[in-house]
mmCIF file with all atom_site columns, C-alpha atoms in Angstrom:
data_model
loop_
_atom_site.group_PDB
_atom_site.id
_atom_site.type_symbol
_atom_site.label_atom_id
_atom_site.label_alt_id
_atom_site.label_comp_id
_atom_site.label_asym_id
_atom_site.label_entity_id
_atom_site.label_seq_id
_atom_site.pdbx_PDB_ins_code
_atom_site.Cartn_x
_atom_site.Cartn_y
_atom_site.Cartn_z
_atom_site.occupancy
_atom_site.B_iso_or_equiv
_atom_site.pdbx_formal_charge
_atom_site.auth_seq_id
_atom_site.auth_comp_id
_atom_site.auth_asym_id
_atom_site.auth_atom_id
_atom_site.pdbx_PDB_model_num
ATOM 1   C CA . MET A 1 1   ? 127.536 94.906  149.787 1.00 0.00 ? 26  MET A CA 1
ATOM 2   C CA . PRO A 1 2   ? 126.841 98.286  148.219 1.00 0.00 ? 27  PRO A CA 1
ATOM 3   C CA . GLU A 1 3   ? 124.691 100.858 149.914 1.00 0.00 ? 28  GLU A CA 1
ATOM 4   C CA . TYR A 1 4   ? 121.804 102.135 147.887 1.00 0.00 ? 29  TYR A CA 1
ATOM 5   C CA . ALA A 1 5   ? 121.001 105.837 147.738 1.00 0.00 ? 30  ALA A CA 1
ATOM 6   C CA . TYR A 1 6   ? 117.594 106.162 146.122 1.00 0.00 ? 31  TYR A CA 1
ATOM 7   C CA . THR A 1 7   ? 116.145 109.524 145.187 1.00 0.00 ? 32  THR A CA 1
ATOM 8   C CA . ARG A 1 8   ? 112.537 110.220 146.084 1.00 0.00 ? 33  ARG A CA 1
ATOM 9   C CA . THR A 1 9   ? 111.502 109.704 142.459 1.00 0.00 ? 34  THR A CA 1
ATOM 10  C CA . GLU A 1 10  ? 113.382 106.410 142.226 1.00 0.00 ? 35  GLU A CA 1
ATOM 11  C CA . LYS A 1 11  ? 111.707 105.126 145.391 1.00 0.00 ? 36  LYS A CA 1
ATOM 12  C CA . ALA A 1 12  ? 108.264 105.949 144.011 1.00 0.00 ? 37  ALA A CA 1
ATOM 13  C CA . GLU A 1 13  ? 109.041 104.465 140.592 1.00 0.00 ? 38  GLU A CA 1
ATOM 14  C CA . ARG A 1 14  ? 110.486 101.317 142.148 1.00 0.00 ? 39  ARG A CA 1
ATOM 15  C CA . THR A 1 15  ? 107.412 100.879 144.358 1.00 0.00 ? 40  THR A CA 1
ATOM 16  C CA . ARG A 1 16  ? 105.128 101.400 141.359 1.00 0.00 ? 41  ARG A CA 1
ATOM 17  C CA . LEU A 1 17  ? 107.080 98.821  139.364 1.00 0.00 ? 42  LEU A CA 1
ATOM 18  C CA . LEU A 1 18  ? 106.996 96.298  142.228 1.00 0.00 ? 43  LEU A CA 1
ATOM 19  C CA . ILE A 1 19  ? 103.220 96.632  142.438 1.00 0.00 ? 44  ILE A CA 1
ATOM 20  C CA . LYS A 1 20  ? 102.925 96.334  138.666 1.00 0.00 ? 45  LYS A CA 1
ATOM 21  C CA . GLY A 1 21  ? 105.136 93.238  138.730 1.00 0.00 ? 46  GLY A CA 1
ATOM 22  C CA . ALA A 1 22  ? 103.097 91.673  141.522 1.00 0.00 ? 47  ALA A CA 1
ATOM 23  C CA . ARG A 1 23  ? 99.871  92.197  139.564 1.00 0.00 ? 48  ARG A CA 1
ATOM 24  C CA . GLY A 1 24  ? 101.319 90.602  136.468 1.00 0.00 ? 49  GLY A CA 1
ATOM 25  C CA . ALA A 1 25  ? 103.173 87.861  138.294 1.00 0.00 ? 50  ALA A CA 1
ATOM 26  C CA . TYR A 1 26  ? 101.692 85.206  136.040 1.00 0.00 ? 51  TYR A CA 1
ATOM 27  C CA . GLY A 1 27  ? 102.727 86.996  132.859 1.00 0.00 ? 52  GLY A CA 1
ATOM 28  C CA . ASP A 1 28  ? 105.976 88.284  131.452 1.00 0.00 ? 53  ASP A CA 1
ATOM 29  C CA . THR A 1 29  ? 107.562 90.651  133.999 1.00 0.00 ? 54  THR A CA 1
ATOM 30  C CA . SER A 1 30  ? 110.997 90.884  132.417 1.00 0.00 ? 55  SER A CA 1
ATOM 31  C CA . ALA A 1 31  ? 110.509 94.559  131.453 1.00 0.00 ? 56  ALA A CA 1
ATOM 32  C CA . VAL A 1 32  ? 109.520 95.415  135.019 1.00 0.00 ? 57  VAL A CA 1
ATOM 33  C CA . GLU A 1 33  ? 112.468 93.480  136.436 1.00 0.00 ? 58  GLU A CA 1
ATOM 34  C CA . ALA A 1 34  ? 114.861 95.178  134.011 1.00 0.00 ? 59  ALA A CA 1
ATOM 35  C CA . ALA A 1 35  ? 113.569 98.615  135.001 1.00 0.00 ? 60  ALA A CA 1
ATOM 36  C CA . ILE A 1 36  ? 113.971 97.783  138.701 1.00 0.00 ? 61  ILE A CA 1
ATOM 37  C CA . GLU A 1 37  ? 117.506 96.527  138.063 1.00 0.00 ? 62  GLU A CA 1
ATOM 38  C CA . ARG A 1 38  ? 118.382 99.780  136.253 1.00 0.00 ? 63  ARG A CA 1
ATOM 39  C CA . ILE A 1 39  ? 117.072 101.820 139.190 1.00 0.00 ? 64  ILE A CA 1
ATOM 40  C CA . ASP A 1 40  ? 118.995 99.613  141.637 1.00 0.00 ? 65  ASP A CA 1
ATOM 41  C CA . ALA A 1 41  ? 122.192 99.974  139.600 1.00 0.00 ? 66  ALA A CA 1
ATOM 42  C CA . ARG A 1 42  ? 121.930 103.778 139.596 1.00 0.00 ? 67  ARG A CA 1
ATOM 43  C CA . ALA A 1 43  ? 121.198 103.806 143.323 1.00 0.00 ? 68  ALA A CA 1
ATOM 44  C CA . ALA A 1 44  ? 124.119 101.465 144.073 1.00 0.00 ? 69  ALA A CA 1
ATOM 45  C CA . ASP A 1 45  ? 126.470 103.643 142.020 1.00 0.00 ? 70  ASP A CA 1
ATOM 46  C CA . ARG A 1 46  ? 125.252 106.779 143.786 1.00 0.00 ? 71  ARG A CA 1
ATOM 47  C CA . GLY A 1 47  ? 125.584 105.076 147.182 1.00 0.00 ? 72  GLY A CA 1
ATOM 48  C CA . ALA A 1 48  ? 129.140 103.965 146.445 1.00 0.00 ? 73  ALA A CA 1
ATOM 49  C CA . ARG A 1 49  ? 130.106 107.461 145.300 1.00 0.00 ? 74  ARG A CA 1
ATOM 50  C CA . GLU A 1 50  ? 128.619 109.002 148.439 1.00 0.00 ? 75  GLU A CA 1
ATOM 51  C CA . ALA A 1 51  ? 130.422 106.474 150.638 1.00 0.00 ? 76  ALA A CA 1
ATOM 52  C CA . ARG A 1 52  ? 133.763 107.238 148.945 1.00 0.00 ? 77  ARG A CA 1
ATOM 53  C CA . ALA A 1 53  ? 133.171 110.985 149.220 1.00 0.00 ? 78  ALA A CA 1
ATOM 54  C CA . TRP A 1 54  ? 132.256 110.668 152.887 1.00 0.00 ? 79  TRP A CA 1
ATOM 55  C CA . ALA A 1 55  ? 135.341 108.559 153.604 1.00 0.00 ? 80  ALA A CA 1
ATOM 56  C CA . ALA A 1 56  ? 137.555 111.141 151.889 1.00 0.00 ? 81  ALA A CA 1
ATOM 57  C CA . GLU A 1 57  ? 135.919 113.969 153.845 1.00 0.00 ? 82  GLU A CA 1
ATOM 58  C CA . LEU A 1 58  ? 136.361 112.052 157.099 1.00 0.00 ? 83  LEU A CA 1
ATOM 59  C CA . ASP A 1 59  ? 140.015 111.366 156.290 1.00 0.00 ? 84  ASP A CA 1
ATOM 60  C CA . GLN A 1 60  ? 140.625 115.058 155.560 1.00 0.00 ? 85  GLN A CA 1
ATOM 61  C CA . ALA A 1 61  ? 138.949 116.069 158.818 1.00 0.00 ? 86  ALA A CA 1
ATOM 62  C CA . ARG A 1 62  ? 141.036 113.591 160.827 1.00 0.00 ? 87  ARG A CA 1
ATOM 63  C CA . ASN A 1 63  ? 144.231 114.821 159.151 1.00 0.00 ? 88  ASN A CA 1
ATOM 64  C CA . ALA A 1 64  ? 143.258 118.414 159.923 1.00 0.00 ? 89  ALA A CA 1
ATOM 65  C CA . VAL A 1 65  ? 142.821 117.547 163.614 1.00 0.00 ? 90  VAL A CA 1
ATOM 66  C CA . ALA A 1 66  ? 146.186 115.778 163.732 1.00 0.00 ? 91  ALA A CA 1
ATOM 67  C CA . THR A 1 67  ? 147.903 118.713 162.029 1.00 0.00 ? 92  THR A CA 1
ATOM 68  C CA . ALA A 1 68  ? 146.226 121.177 164.382 1.00 0.00 ? 93  ALA A CA 1
ATOM 69  C CA . ARG A 1 69  ? 147.303 119.178 167.447 1.00 0.00 ? 94  ARG A CA 1
ATOM 70  C CA . VAL A 1 70  ? 150.914 119.120 166.297 1.00 0.00 ? 95  VAL A CA 1
ATOM 71  C CA . ALA A 1 71  ? 150.758 122.831 165.510 1.00 0.00 ? 96  ALA A CA 1
ATOM 72  C CA . GLU A 1 72  ? 149.363 123.526 168.978 1.00 0.00 ? 97  GLU A CA 1
ATOM 73  C CA . ARG A 1 73  ? 152.067 121.503 170.722 1.00 0.00 ? 98  ARG A CA 1
ATOM 74  C CA . THR A 1 74  ? 154.868 123.099 168.748 1.00 0.00 ? 99  THR A CA 1
ATOM 75  C CA . ALA A 1 75  ? 153.478 126.632 168.798 1.00 0.00 ? 100 ALA A CA 1
ATOM 76  C CA . ASP A 1 76  ? 155.317 129.535 170.312 1.00 0.00 ? 101 ASP A CA 1
ATOM 77  C CA . PRO A 1 77  ? 153.739 130.585 173.646 1.00 0.00 ? 102 PRO A CA 1
ATOM 78  C CA . THR A 1 78  ? 152.489 133.788 172.036 1.00 0.00 ? 103 THR A CA 1
ATOM 79  C CA . GLU A 1 79  ? 150.744 131.819 169.262 1.00 0.00 ? 104 GLU A CA 1
ATOM 80  C CA . ARG A 1 80  ? 149.425 128.985 171.396 1.00 0.00 ? 105 ARG A CA 1
ATOM 81  C CA . ARG A 1 81  ? 145.991 130.546 171.865 1.00 0.00 ? 106 ARG A CA 1
ATOM 82  C CA . THR A 1 82  ? 145.446 130.807 168.111 1.00 0.00 ? 107 THR A CA 1
ATOM 83  C CA . ALA A 1 83  ? 146.674 127.243 167.637 1.00 0.00 ? 108 ALA A CA 1
ATOM 84  C CA . ARG A 1 84  ? 144.268 125.997 170.344 1.00 0.00 ? 109 ARG A CA 1
ATOM 85  C CA . GLU A 1 85  ? 141.344 127.727 168.633 1.00 0.00 ? 110 GLU A CA 1
ATOM 86  C CA . ALA A 1 86  ? 142.355 126.184 165.316 1.00 0.00 ? 111 ALA A CA 1
ATOM 87  C CA . ARG A 1 87  ? 142.501 122.728 166.941 1.00 0.00 ? 112 ARG A CA 1
ATOM 88  C CA . LYS A 1 88  ? 139.067 123.179 168.493 1.00 0.00 ? 113 LYS A CA 1
ATOM 89  C CA . ALA A 1 89  ? 137.655 124.282 165.140 1.00 0.00 ? 114 ALA A CA 1
ATOM 90  C CA . ALA A 1 90  ? 139.184 121.216 163.464 1.00 0.00 ? 115 ALA A CA 1
ATOM 91  C CA . GLU A 1 91  ? 137.722 118.929 166.141 1.00 0.00 ? 116 GLU A CA 1
ATOM 92  C CA . THR A 1 92  ? 134.308 120.551 165.722 1.00 0.00 ? 117 THR A CA 1
ATOM 93  C CA . ARG A 1 93  ? 134.459 119.962 161.974 1.00 0.00 ? 118 ARG A CA 1
ATOM 94  C CA . LEU A 1 94  ? 135.467 116.335 162.560 1.00 0.00 ? 119 LEU A CA 1
ATOM 95  C CA . ARG A 1 95  ? 132.468 115.801 164.852 1.00 0.00 ? 120 ARG A CA 1
ATOM 96  C CA . ARG A 1 96  ? 130.167 117.392 162.250 1.00 0.00 ? 121 ARG A CA 1
ATOM 97  C CA . VAL A 1 97  ? 131.483 115.074 159.543 1.00 0.00 ? 122 VAL A CA 1
ATOM 98  C CA . GLU A 1 98  ? 131.083 112.021 161.789 1.00 0.00 ? 123 GLU A CA 1
ATOM 99  C CA . ARG A 1 99  ? 127.534 113.014 162.747 1.00 0.00 ? 124 ARG A CA 1
ATOM 100 C CA . ALA A 1 100 ? 126.559 113.672 159.144 1.00 0.00 ? 125 ALA A CA 1
ATOM 101 C CA . ARG A 1 101 ? 127.141 110.042 158.233 1.00 0.00 ? 126 ARG A CA 1
ATOM 102 C CA . ARG A 1 102 ? 124.842 108.626 160.902 1.00 0.00 ? 127 ARG A CA 1
#
C-alpha cells in the first residue's frame, strides 16, 4: 500500500473537489473523480519516492556506523580517540535519520 505525500495545495484542492463531488452526487461526477485520482496518483508517486530516498539514507547511515565501529576497533592506539569521535558522529547521524522518518 503506497504512502501518500500530499502538498498543502493538493490537500486543499482534494478537499474542495470532495465537497464539490458531494454536492453534485446525483449528477455526473466523473470529472471530479478523475481530478481526485490524478492528485492521488501524484501523491502516491511522491510518497513512494520519499520512502525509497529515506530507505537509502537509512542504509547509508547504518553502513557508516558499521564502518566507523570497525575502524575504531582496528585503529592504532594513537588514532583511537579520533575513530571513537567518528563513530559517535556516525551514530548521531543514524539517530537523526531514524527520528526524521517518525
